[in-house]
């Protein structure tokens, strides 16, 4: 088994090195063949291991491959933790990555950086596998930072575009803010436990929880709460939670395949996975859970609103990712870690599908991304149309789709989270996810109707060349559409109400909302029928669909009137609640002002003026006085000696 684990991780790395260093020699075709074969093999091994784990005799494997360093009693090891949580993530990551690799053949066909792109996405897959398979915080942090580094390279892949360079720098810097908190959280864990190994740390959680961290002379915070919040700040950066979300929409400057990889199965889900993995820590801090819940609720609702006014097809899907990540975070906040991972899995399939479908439309439209310049593509692109419809239905949670089972279950967990009490936090979170369903349905069908239905708004030149994209593009769409429909039917029971995550996720009995939800669960069909009779989510989704149909099909002139009537609100949404202004203008200007003060007052006046030049001036002044005393005349020196002698004798006589 160890050999299989190592092979799964190393194959994408080896393929990345070959395509990156020798791509020019082996050629474009051989480069994509090697990388696809490597990722495909990793997927097959991961699937094999996952299937084998479903038996009753499955045992969690936790082992170290080698020691990287030893500092005192602190061991820094490289190793793997193979449980059902990591196996599920391995299958999701490798499958979506495989689809993206295949899709890239068609999308990047004429790009001069063809081999380089395949090298990057294979390296991305390797980094994510190292992250999800790690058994210690050191390796977790390595995968964490490696994913961030490769995302920087991919977002700025078209580096000759100024917008791409700005976007990848933005992503890199914003993630460093979150990663600083993440690193402090890991440092806190090492301080209290003197260990980086997950199981060692989990066995000492009571030691952390019983300690206090002194903030001021009169203020102390619980160590577990402090550490958990710091760890989650890292997740806020990676999983793009408000206010560290600003990098994600701009990451659309990268090629569409990487948008699918970043948004669906790799980078943005790392934070969700990390919190679920650290459930033994987070369970001991209700303050941290409440903080997570509030952040998730704000992100789910307010980021969804921004999707309504977007006109770039990729940005609409990007803001839907922000909203869905908010849903997963809300589930983490109510201790429904399994529900968060369940939605992470289904979301990976239908979100990758939506991004790749958007890329298919972009190819057909000769790289036009404005949905206002599309329309009526249904008859030209039937495969893209059907798969986009499946992805959209899954995103809004249409009954029977994969997204329905995960999202509806997630909303129900929030509804049953009575351990929060019936206060403001509970109602804010519940209303946020419920209203978020309506908003998601509205902007999703808005995009769908504007792209595939209604009048044809493209120019004649584009229209004359419209046709379905090649098989190498549509095949991944079909393969992703299958799990987007069916995966929820077969996985909801074991993942949410079964024993699948036993040993991987820990929940305190008083926080176990899924246990309460399981009392009313009687199979997938019953869950489906329940949505029509007792679930508000279905009716909110239907309401969103109806409003979108009325505004963009039946009465398409109304949206412009609404924009004019509600201009103030539209401006706030267009400015993205001014978060970009805050991060890119206000904070930098404050930093520049502080820097200017330190430069002018500190450096020029204090250091150069007082310490350096002032010292020189003082010495020069003293020297100029002393120099006048040294006249060279003997009688002057004799007079000075007599005066000195008088002073000394006077002093002696006086004392």
Tab-separated table of N, CA, C and O in Angstrom, residues 282-294 329-337 412-423 425-426 429 507-516:
chain	number	residue	atom	x	y	z
A	282	UNK	N	-11.279	22.162	16.830
A	282	UNK	CA	-12.373	23.128	16.732
A	282	UNK	C	-13.565	22.763	17.612
A	282	UNK	O	-14.296	23.654	18.052
A	283	UNK	N	-13.757	21.492	17.871
A	283	UNK	CA	-14.873	21.075	18.711
A	283	UNK	C	-14.764	21.588	20.139
A	283	UNK	O	-15.769	21.678	20.843
A	284	UNK	N	-13.561	21.932	20.557
A	284	UNK	CA	-13.359	22.383	21.929
A	284	UNK	C	-13.415	23.898	22.074
A	284	UNK	O	-13.070	24.434	23.121
A	285	UNK	N	-13.826	24.590	21.025
A	285	UNK	CA	-13.965	26.047	21.102
A	285	UNK	C	-15.238	26.494	20.387
A	285	UNK	O	-15.265	26.637	19.165
A	286	UNK	N	-16.292	26.719	21.144
A	286	UNK	CA	-17.535	27.191	20.557
A	286	UNK	C	-17.412	28.634	20.068
A	286	UNK	O	-18.126	29.042	19.156
A	287	UNK	N	-16.494	29.372	20.659
A	287	UNK	CA	-16.252	30.744	20.194
A	287	UNK	C	-15.699	30.718	18.767
A	287	UNK	O	-16.131	31.482	17.899
A	288	UNK	N	-14.731	29.834	18.528
A	288	UNK	CA	-14.158	29.698	17.191
A	288	UNK	C	-15.210	29.223	16.188
A	288	UNK	O	-15.265	29.709	15.059
A	289	UNK	N	-16.057	28.284	16.602
A	289	UNK	CA	-17.121	27.794	15.720
A	289	UNK	C	-18.107	28.917	15.375
A	289	UNK	O	-18.545	29.033	14.232
A	290	UNK	N	-18.442	29.738	16.368
A	290	UNK	CA	-19.338	30.867	16.117
A	290	UNK	C	-18.701	31.863	15.146
A	290	UNK	O	-19.372	32.406	14.265
A	291	UNK	N	-17.403	32.098	15.301
A	291	UNK	CA	-16.669	32.983	14.390
A	291	UNK	C	-16.716	32.439	12.955
A	291	UNK	O	-16.961	33.176	12.004
A	292	UNK	N	-16.481	31.149	12.815
A	292	UNK	CA	-16.535	30.494	11.505
A	292	UNK	C	-17.930	30.631	10.900
A	292	UNK	O	-18.090	30.923	9.710
A	293	UNK	N	-18.934	30.424	11.724
A	293	UNK	CA	-20.326	30.491	11.264
A	293	UNK	C	-20.673	31.881	10.735
A	293	UNK	O	-21.301	32.016	9.682
A	294	UNK	N	-20.265	32.911	11.448
A	294	UNK	CA	-20.553	34.286	11.030
A	294	UNK	C	-19.852	34.610	9.713
A	294	UNK	O	-20.460	35.167	8.793
A	329	UNK	N	-18.475	26.646	4.741
A	329	UNK	CA	-17.962	27.225	5.981
A	329	UNK	C	-19.040	27.282	7.053
A	329	UNK	O	-18.775	27.035	8.235
A	330	UNK	N	-20.257	27.603	6.656
A	330	UNK	CA	-21.383	27.594	7.597
A	330	UNK	C	-21.557	26.202	8.198
A	330	UNK	O	-21.777	26.053	9.408
A	331	UNK	N	-21.464	25.178	7.361
A	331	UNK	CA	-21.584	23.804	7.853
A	331	UNK	C	-20.485	23.488	8.866
A	331	UNK	O	-20.728	22.835	9.884
A	332	UNK	N	-19.263	23.959	8.600
A	332	UNK	CA	-18.180	23.779	9.560
A	332	UNK	C	-18.499	24.467	10.880
A	332	UNK	O	-18.212	23.943	11.958
A	333	UNK	N	-19.108	25.648	10.792
A	333	UNK	CA	-19.428	26.424	11.988
A	333	UNK	C	-20.466	25.785	12.879
A	333	UNK	O	-20.510	26.071	14.083
A	334	UNK	N	-21.326	24.922	12.329
A	334	UNK	CA	-22.331	24.217	13.140
A	334	UNK	C	-21.892	22.783	13.430
A	334	UNK	O	-22.708	21.928	13.796
A	335	UNK	N	-20.594	22.527	13.249
A	335	UNK	CA	-19.993	21.208	13.517
A	335	UNK	C	-20.462	20.116	12.566
A	335	UNK	O	-20.268	18.927	12.847
A	336	UNK	N	-21.055	20.484	11.453
A	336	UNK	CA	-21.477	19.498	10.454
A	336	UNK	C	-20.353	19.317	9.431
A	336	UNK	O	-20.508	19.597	8.239
A	337	UNK	N	-19.203	18.848	9.898
A	337	UNK	CA	-18.027	18.715	9.042
A	337	UNK	C	-18.286	17.769	7.877
A	337	UNK	O	-17.835	18.009	6.762
A	412	UNK	N	-30.341	22.032	6.248
A	412	UNK	CA	-31.039	21.379	7.349
A	412	UNK	C	-30.158	21.309	8.596
A	412	UNK	O	-30.664	21.428	9.718
A	413	UNK	N	-28.877	21.108	8.428
A	413	UNK	CA	-27.990	21.070	9.596
A	413	UNK	C	-27.977	22.408	10.315
A	413	UNK	O	-27.924	22.466	11.547
A	414	UNK	N	-28.017	23.497	9.544
A	414	UNK	CA	-28.078	24.826	10.170
A	414	UNK	C	-29.402	24.988	10.913
A	414	UNK	O	-29.453	25.530	12.014
A	415	UNK	N	-30.472	24.493	10.303
A	415	UNK	CA	-31.796	24.578	10.922
A	415	UNK	C	-31.834	23.846	12.260
A	415	UNK	O	-32.483	24.304	13.209
A	416	UNK	N	-31.128	22.712	12.348
A	416	UNK	CA	-31.157	21.890	13.556
A	416	UNK	C	-30.046	22.228	14.554
A	416	UNK	O	-29.911	21.545	15.562
A	417	UNK	N	-29.265	23.257	14.275
A	417	UNK	CA	-28.133	23.596	15.149
A	417	UNK	C	-28.611	24.369	16.377
A	417	UNK	O	-28.240	25.527	16.601
A	418	UNK	N	-29.417	23.753	17.184
A	418	UNK	CA	-30.008	24.416	18.345
A	418	UNK	C	-29.016	24.639	19.476
A	418	UNK	O	-29.301	25.394	20.408
A	419	UNK	N	-27.861	23.957	19.404
A	419	UNK	CA	-26.860	24.190	20.448
A	419	UNK	C	-26.317	25.620	20.388
A	419	UNK	O	-25.724	26.114	21.347
A	420	UNK	N	-26.547	26.301	19.244
A	420	UNK	CA	-26.181	27.701	19.140
A	420	UNK	C	-27.108	28.608	19.948
A	420	UNK	O	-26.793	29.759	20.209
A	421	UNK	N	-28.280	28.048	20.318
A	421	UNK	CA	-29.312	28.867	20.921
A	421	UNK	C	-30.209	29.454	19.857
A	421	UNK	O	-30.060	29.183	18.663
A	422	UNK	N	-31.168	30.228	20.253
A	422	UNK	CA	-32.090	30.855	19.308
A	422	UNK	C	-31.810	32.346	19.152
A	422	UNK	O	-32.710	33.141	18.872
A	423	UNK	N	-30.545	32.712	19.340
A	423	UNK	CA	-30.169	34.114	19.274
A	423	UNK	C	-29.880	34.601	17.864
A	423	UNK	O	-30.224	33.956	16.855
A	425	UNK	N	-27.054	34.908	16.135
A	425	UNK	CA	-26.139	34.134	15.290
A	425	UNK	C	-26.884	33.029	14.553
A	425	UNK	O	-26.669	32.794	13.361
A	426	UNK	N	-27.783	32.349	15.280
A	426	UNK	CA	-28.554	31.275	14.661
A	426	UNK	C	-29.409	31.794	13.510
A	426	UNK	O	-29.389	31.240	12.401
A	429	UNK	N	-27.367	33.074	10.399
A	429	UNK	CA	-26.816	31.978	9.601
A	429	UNK	C	-27.902	31.251	8.815
A	429	UNK	O	-27.722	30.950	7.626
A	507	UNK	N	-16.868	14.727	16.413
A	507	UNK	CA	-17.886	15.700	16.794
A	507	UNK	C	-18.378	15.376	18.200
A	507	UNK	O	-18.699	14.216	18.490
A	508	UNK	N	-18.434	16.375	19.049
A	508	UNK	CA	-18.965	16.176	20.398
A	508	UNK	C	-20.457	15.881	20.330
A	508	UNK	O	-21.161	16.422	19.467
A	509	UNK	N	-20.969	15.043	21.227
A	509	UNK	CA	-22.401	14.675	21.172
A	509	UNK	C	-23.333	15.879	21.190
A	509	UNK	O	-24.346	15.884	20.486
A	510	UNK	N	-23.000	16.905	21.964
A	510	UNK	CA	-23.891	18.067	22.053
A	510	UNK	C	-23.881	18.920	20.783
A	510	UNK	O	-24.744	19.779	20.587
A	511	UNK	N	-22.889	18.709	19.892
A	511	UNK	CA	-22.799	19.448	18.632
A	511	UNK	C	-23.270	18.635	17.427
A	511	UNK	O	-23.282	19.165	16.309
A	512	UNK	N	-23.651	17.403	17.640
A	512	UNK	CA	-23.911	16.476	16.527
A	512	UNK	C	-25.296	16.713	15.910
A	512	UNK	O	-26.261	15.995	16.192
A	513	UNK	N	-25.382	17.729	15.028
A	513	UNK	CA	-26.651	18.041	14.374
A	513	UNK	C	-27.039	16.966	13.366
A	513	UNK	O	-28.223	16.731	13.100
A	514	UNK	N	-26.046	16.293	12.782
A	514	UNK	CA	-26.344	15.241	11.817
A	514	UNK	C	-27.036	14.056	12.472
A	514	UNK	O	-27.838	13.373	11.837
A	515	UNK	N	-26.719	13.818	13.745
A	515	UNK	CA	-27.406	12.743	14.471
A	515	UNK	C	-28.893	13.059	14.598
A	515	UNK	O	-29.747	12.168	14.473
A	516	UNK	N	-29.221	14.332	14.846
A	516	UNK	CA	-30.625	14.743	14.901
A	516	UNK	C	-31.279	14.638	13.535
A	516	UNK	O	-32.419	14.181	13.416
